[in-house]
Amino acid sequence: MSGRVRARRRREEEREEEEKEEKEEKEEEKEEKEKEKQEKKQEEKEEEEKEEEKEEKEEKEKQEEKKKEEDHEEEDHEEDCGAQALPHHRPRGGERDQRPGRRLQKLRSSPESVPAREHRSPGEMSSDVAVTLLVLAGIVGLSEATRRLITRSLARTALCVYAVELVSTFQLCCCTHELRLLAEVGGIEPRVALSLTYLAAVVHGLTFSGAIGNPTGTLEHAYRARIPGGSALRRIACQFAAAAGARAAVPVMRGLGLSRLHVQHKLLGYRCVSPVHAPLHQAAAVELACAFAVQTALTHTRSVDEKYRVHAIAAVIASVVYAGGSSTGAVFNPALAFSTQFPCSGHSFLEYCVVYWLGPLLGMMSSVLLSDQLGPLLSRNPMSVPRPVETKKRT
């Protein structure tokens, strides 16, 4: 009996030892895995630090190259001015050799400086404008063809209105994306940008086929009982869906490299900077004023013939963009802002909502309420002068 008990004890001890060994092995494996994870994290951090250092070095080198180029340009300009002031002065041989050498150094040391200057020349500007006009014409042409196809196929259904709203808002957002790229990256003159803004507004007004393209305008139509409330909400949903679609489609279109500006924007990673260059309350006030002006123009030109009204509204839009474009971009359209301004870095989503959603909404409401209050007063006939009572002559 004692031998069996001892054998059992030995077996139990062996099992305990095996379990301990297994636990120790598992713990060692866990420790090794944790060490590997830590090593990987450290390696990733080191790689990120190295990449950041490389980027900083590249940026410093670029800045130094730009400074050298500016210094060389100033020296060349001074030499040219001196040569013009002294026409009979002949440069020495050393001076003749220095200027071509400097130009060669510029071209060799800064090959990336050439594309940065290309947009400043009049020829490149005109080519950028021409390509932009072709792209805009293509967008409008495809949208118009889609609208006609929709009106033919869905003419007898209630979906026709919403489909046209979707296509028209998509057209508006895509064209605005292209015009903004031309203004920011292309560096065109303000008068050219305003002319293109006026032209685009006229084209949109003539091709929208009853679409509104603006959530605040849709709410104004619902307030005036021109469209039902449910229809207004569905239209607004279509407008924001089209804005999101344009926001996703524009990078794909620019990835084709149709123009030099598209290639440059692709190299920049399709990044954009916030156009809000004012305090939050001031920016919201600018959008409020822009929406107020446009809504007031829309309200007081409803009786004008459509072919003249389009140009009047386009002129108001161009004026508003000229006045408030430097502060916020003068969008005054929540759906359009969601497509063009919200993806840009520099401000939070809530700040963009205050500027580009709350501001235009308050501007539209103030215009509508003011016109409702002042309209009846202005439309009243002047008080008639009381006539003297005619007395019958006694016979």
Short mmCIF file of C-alpha atoms in Angstrom, two decimals:
data_model
loop_
_atom_site.label_atom_id
_atom_site.label_comp_id
_atom_site.label_asym_id
_atom_site.label_seq_id
_atom_site.Cartn_x
_atom_site.Cartn_y
_atom_site.Cartn_z
CA MET A 1 0.00 0.00 0.00
CA SER A 2 2.79 2.39 0.88
CA GLY A 3 4.38 1.78 -2.54
CA ARG A 4 1.19 2.69 -4.34
CA VAL A 5 0.78 5.86 -2.30
CA ARG A 6 4.32 6.87 -3.10
CA ALA A 7 3.76 6.22 -6.80
CA ARG A 8 0.63 8.37 -6.76
CA ARG A 9 2.48 11.17 -5.00
CA ARG A 10 5.26 11.01 -7.56
CA ARG A 11 2.75 11.18 -10.40
CA GLU A 12 1.02 14.17 -8.80
CA GLU A 13 4.35 15.89 -8.29
CA GLU A 14 5.30 15.22 -11.91
CA ARG A 15 1.98 16.62 -13.09
CA GLU A 16 2.44 19.73 -10.95
CA GLU A 17 5.93 20.18 -12.33
CA GLU A 18 4.67 19.79 -15.89
CA GLU A 19 1.90 22.34 -15.25
CA LYS A 20 4.43 24.75 -13.77
CA GLU A 21 6.68 24.31 -16.78
CA GLU A 22 3.77 24.89 -19.14
CA LYS A 23 2.79 28.05 -17.25
CA GLU A 24 6.36 29.27 -17.33
CA GLU A 25 6.59 28.59 -21.05
CA LYS A 26 3.34 30.47 -21.68
CA GLU A 27 4.54 33.39 -19.61
CA GLU A 28 7.82 33.41 -21.48
CA GLU A 29 5.95 33.37 -24.79
CA LYS A 30 3.79 36.28 -23.65
CA GLU A 31 6.84 38.21 -22.56
CA GLU A 32 8.53 37.53 -25.88
CA LYS A 33 5.45 38.69 -27.79
CA GLU A 34 5.23 41.85 -25.71
CA LYS A 35 8.90 42.51 -26.30
CA GLU A 36 8.40 42.01 -30.04
CA LYS A 37 5.45 44.41 -30.02
CA GLN A 38 7.44 47.00 -28.14
CA GLU A 39 10.34 46.58 -30.52
CA LYS A 40 8.03 46.99 -33.50
CA LYS A 41 6.50 50.11 -31.98
CA GLN A 42 9.92 51.54 -31.35
CA GLU A 43 10.97 50.75 -34.91
CA GLU A 44 7.83 52.40 -36.27
CA LYS A 45 8.43 55.46 -34.11
CA GLU A 46 12.02 55.63 -35.29
CA GLU A 47 10.90 55.34 -38.91
CA GLU A 48 8.32 58.08 -38.42
CA GLU A 49 10.92 60.30 -36.80
CA LYS A 50 13.30 59.65 -39.67
CA GLU A 51 10.59 60.49 -42.21
CA GLU A 52 9.73 63.69 -40.35
CA GLU A 53 13.39 64.64 -40.25
CA LYS A 54 13.67 64.00 -43.98
CA GLU A 55 10.60 66.13 -44.67
CA GLU A 56 11.95 68.93 -42.50
CA LYS A 57 15.28 68.78 -44.29
CA GLU A 58 13.56 68.86 -47.68
CA GLU A 59 11.44 71.83 -46.63
CA LYS A 60 14.50 73.67 -45.36
CA GLU A 61 16.34 72.94 -48.59
CA LYS A 62 13.40 74.20 -50.63
CA GLN A 63 13.21 77.37 -48.57
CA GLU A 64 16.93 77.94 -48.99
CA GLU A 65 16.64 77.40 -52.73
CA LYS A 66 13.77 79.87 -52.94
CA LYS A 67 15.77 82.44 -51.00
CA LYS A 68 18.73 81.95 -53.31
CA GLU A 69 16.48 82.36 -56.34
CA GLU A 70 14.99 85.55 -54.96
CA ASP A 71 18.45 86.93 -54.22
CA HIS A 72 19.63 86.05 -57.72
CA GLU A 73 16.53 87.65 -59.25
CA GLU A 74 17.11 90.85 -57.29
CA GLU A 75 20.73 90.96 -58.42
CA ASP A 76 19.77 90.34 -62.04
CA HIS A 77 17.09 93.02 -61.81
CA GLU A 78 19.60 95.50 -60.41
CA GLU A 79 22.05 94.67 -63.18
CA ASP A 80 19.36 95.07 -65.83
CA CYS A 81 18.34 98.42 -64.37
CA GLY A 82 21.97 99.54 -64.37
CA ALA A 83 22.41 98.49 -67.97
CA GLN A 84 19.30 100.44 -68.97
CA ALA A 85 20.47 103.51 -67.09
CA LEU A 86 23.89 103.38 -68.80
CA PRO A 87 23.32 102.35 -72.41
CA HIS A 88 26.91 103.08 -73.49
CA HIS A 89 28.40 100.98 -70.68
CA ARG A 90 29.91 97.71 -71.88
CA PRO A 91 30.22 94.95 -69.29
CA ARG A 92 33.55 93.32 -68.78
CA GLY A 93 34.29 89.77 -69.67
CA GLY A 94 33.94 88.65 -66.07
CA GLU A 95 30.52 90.23 -65.80
CA ARG A 96 29.36 88.54 -69.01
CA ASP A 97 30.30 85.15 -67.67
CA GLN A 98 28.65 85.65 -64.28
CA ARG A 99 25.03 86.17 -65.39
CA PRO A 100 24.69 83.05 -67.58
CA GLY A 101 26.35 81.07 -64.81
CA ARG A 102 23.77 82.27 -62.34
CA ARG A 103 20.95 81.29 -64.65
CA LEU A 104 22.40 77.82 -65.08
CA GLN A 105 22.71 77.48 -61.32
CA LYS A 106 19.04 78.41 -60.97
CA LEU A 107 17.93 75.81 -63.46
CA ARG A 108 20.13 73.09 -61.97
CA SER A 109 19.59 73.80 -58.29
CA SER A 110 15.82 74.47 -58.43
CA PRO A 111 14.06 72.41 -61.09
CA GLU A 112 10.83 72.61 -59.12
CA SER A 113 10.75 76.40 -59.37
CA VAL A 114 9.69 76.33 -63.01
CA PRO A 115 6.16 74.93 -62.43
CA ALA A 116 5.61 77.43 -59.62
CA ARG A 117 6.20 80.31 -62.04
CA GLU A 118 4.26 78.88 -64.94
CA HIS A 119 0.86 80.05 -63.73
CA ARG A 120 2.09 83.64 -63.52
CA SER A 121 2.71 84.07 -67.22
CA PRO A 122 -0.22 85.35 -69.31
CA GLY A 123 0.06 82.43 -71.72
CA GLU A 124 -0.26 79.83 -68.98
CA MET A 125 -3.13 81.75 -67.38
CA SER A 126 -5.03 81.82 -70.65
CA SER A 127 -4.43 78.10 -71.16
CA ASP A 128 -5.66 77.34 -67.62
CA VAL A 129 -8.78 79.42 -68.22
CA ALA A 130 -9.39 77.68 -71.56
CA VAL A 131 -9.07 74.21 -70.02
CA THR A 132 -11.33 75.22 -67.14
CA LEU A 133 -13.98 76.48 -69.56
CA LEU A 134 -13.82 73.19 -71.45
CA VAL A 135 -14.21 71.21 -68.22
CA LEU A 136 -17.15 73.40 -67.16
CA ALA A 137 -18.75 72.96 -70.56
CA GLY A 138 -18.35 69.20 -70.25
CA ILE A 139 -19.92 69.16 -66.78
CA VAL A 140 -22.86 71.30 -67.88
CA GLY A 141 -23.32 69.29 -71.07
CA LEU A 142 -23.40 65.95 -69.27
CA SER A 143 -25.75 67.33 -66.62
CA GLU A 144 -28.09 68.77 -69.24
CA ALA A 145 -28.17 65.48 -71.14
CA THR A 146 -28.92 63.63 -67.91
CA ARG A 147 -31.71 66.09 -67.05
CA ARG A 148 -33.37 65.64 -70.42
CA LEU A 149 -33.12 61.88 -70.16
CA ILE A 150 -34.66 61.99 -66.69
CA THR A 151 -37.51 64.28 -67.73
CA ARG A 152 -38.37 61.95 -70.60
CA SER A 153 -38.23 58.73 -68.63
CA LEU A 154 -39.70 60.00 -65.33
CA ALA A 155 -42.02 62.72 -66.62
CA ARG A 156 -45.16 61.04 -65.28
CA THR A 157 -43.73 60.19 -61.87
CA ALA A 158 -43.07 62.21 -58.73
CA LEU A 159 -39.39 61.24 -58.80
CA CYS A 160 -38.64 63.54 -61.73
CA VAL A 161 -38.44 66.66 -59.55
CA TYR A 162 -36.01 65.09 -57.10
CA ALA A 163 -33.84 63.59 -59.82
CA VAL A 164 -33.54 66.98 -61.53
CA GLU A 165 -32.69 68.54 -58.16
CA LEU A 166 -29.98 65.94 -57.64
CA VAL A 167 -28.40 66.46 -61.06
CA SER A 168 -28.59 70.26 -60.90
CA THR A 169 -26.98 70.48 -57.46
CA PHE A 170 -24.26 68.09 -58.61
CA GLN A 171 -23.60 70.40 -61.57
CA LEU A 172 -23.41 73.43 -59.28
CA CYS A 173 -20.95 71.78 -56.88
CA CYS A 174 -18.66 70.38 -59.58
CA CYS A 175 -18.46 73.71 -61.41
CA THR A 176 -17.74 75.55 -58.16
CA HIS A 177 -14.96 73.08 -57.34
CA GLU A 178 -13.35 73.79 -60.71
CA LEU A 179 -13.66 77.57 -60.41
CA ARG A 180 -12.21 77.50 -56.93
CA LEU A 181 -9.21 75.48 -58.13
CA LEU A 182 -8.61 78.00 -60.91
CA ALA A 183 -8.74 80.91 -58.47
CA GLU A 184 -6.61 79.39 -55.71
CA VAL A 185 -4.04 77.27 -57.56
CA GLY A 186 -4.16 79.00 -60.94
CA GLY A 187 -3.81 82.47 -59.47
CA ILE A 188 -5.99 84.22 -62.05
CA GLU A 189 -6.86 87.89 -61.78
CA PRO A 190 -9.89 88.84 -59.65
CA ARG A 191 -11.74 90.39 -62.60
CA VAL A 192 -11.40 87.15 -64.57
CA ALA A 193 -12.62 85.15 -61.57
CA LEU A 194 -15.64 87.44 -61.17
CA SER A 195 -16.43 87.21 -64.87
CA LEU A 196 -16.38 83.42 -64.68
CA THR A 197 -18.55 83.52 -61.56
CA TYR A 198 -21.11 85.68 -63.38
CA LEU A 199 -21.02 83.39 -66.42
CA ALA A 200 -21.45 80.26 -64.29
CA ALA A 201 -24.40 81.81 -62.42
CA VAL A 202 -26.11 82.64 -65.72
CA VAL A 203 -25.57 79.12 -67.06
CA HIS A 204 -26.90 77.53 -63.87
CA GLY A 205 -29.95 79.77 -63.91
CA LEU A 206 -30.76 78.86 -67.52
CA THR A 207 -30.18 75.11 -67.18
CA PHE A 208 -31.55 74.19 -63.76
CA SER A 209 -35.03 73.41 -65.15
CA GLY A 210 -36.89 74.39 -61.99
CA ALA A 211 -34.37 73.00 -59.53
CA ILE A 212 -33.45 75.16 -56.53
CA GLY A 213 -30.01 73.84 -55.59
CA ASN A 214 -29.96 75.61 -52.22
CA PRO A 215 -31.44 74.32 -48.93
CA THR A 216 -32.22 77.82 -47.67
CA GLY A 217 -34.05 78.62 -50.91
CA THR A 218 -35.97 75.36 -50.57
CA LEU A 219 -37.05 76.33 -47.05
CA GLU A 220 -38.17 79.71 -48.37
CA HIS A 221 -40.32 77.97 -51.00
CA ALA A 222 -41.85 75.80 -48.27
CA TYR A 223 -42.53 78.88 -46.12
CA ARG A 224 -44.29 80.56 -49.06
CA ALA A 225 -46.31 77.34 -49.57
CA ARG A 226 -45.01 76.97 -53.11
CA ILE A 227 -43.97 73.38 -52.33
CA PRO A 228 -45.17 71.02 -49.55
CA GLY A 229 -43.04 70.54 -46.45
CA GLY A 230 -42.33 66.89 -47.19
CA SER A 231 -41.25 67.71 -50.71
CA ALA A 232 -38.93 70.41 -49.35
CA LEU A 233 -37.24 67.96 -47.00
CA ARG A 234 -36.76 65.44 -49.80
CA ARG A 235 -35.30 68.14 -52.03
CA ILE A 236 -32.85 69.14 -49.30
CA ALA A 237 -31.83 65.51 -48.88
CA CYS A 238 -31.19 65.31 -52.64
CA GLN A 239 -29.14 68.51 -52.50
CA PHE A 240 -26.84 67.23 -49.77
CA ALA A 241 -26.56 63.84 -51.48
CA ALA A 242 -25.50 65.57 -54.69
CA ALA A 243 -23.01 67.70 -52.73
CA ALA A 244 -21.47 64.58 -51.21
CA GLY A 245 -21.37 62.91 -54.63
CA ALA A 246 -19.59 65.89 -56.18
CA ARG A 247 -17.16 65.95 -53.27
CA ALA A 248 -16.23 62.33 -54.03
CA ALA A 249 -16.25 62.67 -57.83
CA VAL A 250 -13.99 65.72 -58.12
CA PRO A 251 -10.78 63.94 -56.98
CA VAL A 252 -11.49 61.15 -59.46
CA MET A 253 -11.92 63.67 -62.28
CA ARG A 254 -8.75 65.54 -61.32
CA GLY A 255 -6.86 62.28 -61.12
CA LEU A 256 -7.22 62.01 -64.90
CA GLY A 257 -4.82 64.94 -65.28
CA LEU A 258 -6.91 66.89 -67.76
CA SER A 259 -5.04 70.11 -66.99
CA ARG A 260 -1.87 71.34 -65.33
CA LEU A 261 -3.90 72.54 -62.35
CA HIS A 262 -5.37 69.06 -61.87
CA VAL A 263 -1.88 67.55 -61.85
CA GLN A 264 -0.66 70.09 -59.30
CA HIS A 265 -3.65 69.50 -57.05
CA LYS A 266 -3.11 65.75 -57.29
CA LEU A 267 0.52 66.17 -56.22
CA LEU A 268 -0.69 68.17 -53.22
CA GLY A 269 -2.94 65.28 -52.20
CA TYR A 270 -6.16 67.14 -53.11
CA ARG A 271 -5.71 69.28 -50.02
CA CYS A 272 -7.37 72.63 -49.48
CA VAL A 273 -7.10 75.33 -46.85
CA SER A 274 -10.05 76.89 -45.08
CA PRO A 275 -11.24 80.08 -46.81
CA VAL A 276 -12.43 81.55 -43.50
CA HIS A 277 -10.06 84.46 -42.88
CA ALA A 278 -12.05 86.23 -40.17
CA PRO A 279 -13.28 85.58 -36.61
CA LEU A 280 -16.14 83.14 -36.35
CA HIS A 281 -18.86 85.69 -35.60
CA GLN A 282 -17.64 88.00 -38.36
CA ALA A 283 -17.51 85.15 -40.89
CA ALA A 284 -21.06 84.09 -39.97
CA ALA A 285 -22.19 87.71 -40.37
CA VAL A 286 -20.61 87.84 -43.84
CA GLU A 287 -22.48 84.71 -44.93
CA LEU A 288 -25.67 86.12 -43.40
CA ALA A 289 -25.28 89.34 -45.38
CA CYS A 290 -24.56 87.45 -48.61
CA ALA A 291 -27.62 85.24 -48.21
CA PHE A 292 -29.74 88.28 -47.30
CA ALA A 293 -28.69 90.14 -50.46
CA VAL A 294 -29.26 87.20 -52.80
CA GLN A 295 -32.60 86.25 -51.23
CA THR A 296 -33.79 89.85 -51.42
CA ALA A 297 -32.86 89.99 -55.10
CA LEU A 298 -34.71 86.73 -55.73
CA THR A 299 -37.79 87.99 -53.92
CA HIS A 300 -38.02 91.33 -55.74
CA THR A 301 -37.34 89.98 -59.25
CA ARG A 302 -39.99 87.26 -59.43
CA SER A 303 -42.15 89.36 -61.74
CA VAL A 304 -39.26 90.03 -64.15
CA ASP A 305 -38.94 88.02 -67.34
CA GLU A 306 -36.74 84.97 -66.77
CA LYS A 307 -34.16 85.83 -69.44
CA TYR A 308 -33.53 89.20 -67.74
CA ARG A 309 -33.93 87.92 -64.20
CA VAL A 310 -31.10 85.40 -64.63
CA HIS A 311 -28.62 88.16 -65.47
CA ALA A 312 -29.81 90.34 -62.58
CA ILE A 313 -29.36 87.51 -60.07
CA ALA A 314 -25.96 86.63 -61.57
CA ALA A 315 -24.84 90.25 -61.19
CA VAL A 316 -25.92 90.23 -57.53
CA ILE A 317 -24.06 86.96 -56.93
CA ALA A 318 -20.88 88.32 -58.54
CA SER A 319 -21.12 91.48 -56.43
CA VAL A 320 -21.61 89.46 -53.26
CA VAL A 321 -18.63 87.23 -54.10
CA TYR A 322 -16.51 90.32 -54.70
CA ALA A 323 -17.55 91.82 -51.35
CA GLY A 324 -17.33 88.76 -49.10
CA GLY A 325 -15.08 86.36 -50.98
CA SER A 326 -11.94 87.40 -49.14
CA SER A 327 -13.49 86.62 -45.73
CA THR A 328 -15.40 83.36 -46.26
CA GLY A 329 -15.49 82.61 -49.97
CA ALA A 330 -19.09 83.94 -50.12
CA VAL A 331 -20.82 80.58 -50.52
CA PHE A 332 -24.25 81.36 -48.88
CA ASN A 333 -25.40 77.83 -49.77
CA PRO A 334 -25.27 75.09 -47.09
CA ALA A 335 -25.15 72.20 -49.58
CA LEU A 336 -22.48 73.86 -51.72
CA ALA A 337 -20.42 74.66 -48.62
CA PHE A 338 -20.70 71.04 -47.48
CA SER A 339 -19.13 69.99 -50.78
CA THR A 340 -16.46 72.67 -51.25
CA GLN A 341 -15.58 74.11 -47.81
CA PHE A 342 -16.13 71.40 -45.20
CA PRO A 343 -13.32 69.09 -46.46
CA CYS A 344 -10.73 71.88 -45.99
CA SER A 345 -8.44 71.93 -42.98
CA GLY A 346 -8.22 74.83 -40.57
CA HIS A 347 -11.58 74.77 -38.75
CA SER A 348 -13.79 72.19 -37.06
CA PHE A 349 -17.05 70.80 -38.38
CA LEU A 350 -19.05 72.77 -35.81
CA GLU A 351 -17.36 76.04 -36.80
CA TYR A 352 -18.15 75.38 -40.46
CA CYS A 353 -21.77 74.68 -39.50
CA VAL A 354 -22.03 78.03 -37.72
CA VAL A 355 -20.54 79.96 -40.63
CA TYR A 356 -21.97 78.16 -43.67
CA TRP A 357 -25.25 76.74 -42.33
CA LEU A 358 -26.47 79.04 -39.58
CA GLY A 359 -25.34 82.25 -41.30
CA PRO A 360 -27.17 81.68 -44.63
CA LEU A 361 -30.25 80.37 -42.82
CA LEU A 362 -30.51 83.51 -40.69
CA GLY A 363 -29.84 85.67 -43.74
CA MET A 364 -32.67 84.06 -45.70
CA MET A 365 -35.07 84.27 -42.75
CA SER A 366 -34.29 87.93 -42.09
CA SER A 367 -34.81 88.78 -45.76
CA VAL A 368 -38.13 86.93 -45.91
CA LEU A 369 -39.44 88.43 -42.68
CA LEU A 370 -38.34 91.92 -43.62
CA SER A 371 -39.98 91.69 -47.05
CA ASP A 372 -43.17 90.39 -45.44
CA GLN A 373 -43.25 93.35 -43.07
CA LEU A 374 -42.20 96.10 -45.47
CA GLY A 375 -43.89 94.73 -48.58
CA PRO A 376 -47.46 95.58 -47.57
CA LEU A 377 -46.37 99.05 -46.41
CA LEU A 378 -44.64 99.84 -49.68
CA SER A 379 -47.44 98.43 -51.81
CA ARG A 380 -50.15 100.51 -50.22
CA ASN A 381 -51.63 103.30 -52.29
CA PRO A 382 -50.95 106.83 -51.07
CA MET A 383 -53.73 108.32 -49.02
CA SER A 384 -56.21 110.11 -51.23
CA VAL A 385 -56.94 113.77 -50.60
CA PRO A 386 -60.50 114.22 -49.29
CA ARG A 387 -62.73 115.84 -51.82
CA PRO A 388 -65.12 118.63 -50.79
CA VAL A 389 -68.69 117.58 -50.38
CA GLU A 390 -70.78 118.72 -53.26
CA THR A 391 -73.91 120.52 -52.17
CA LYS A 392 -76.96 120.48 -54.32
CA LYS A 393 -78.17 123.83 -55.42
CA ARG A 394 -81.54 124.74 -54.24
CA THR A 395 -83.93 125.36 -56.96
#
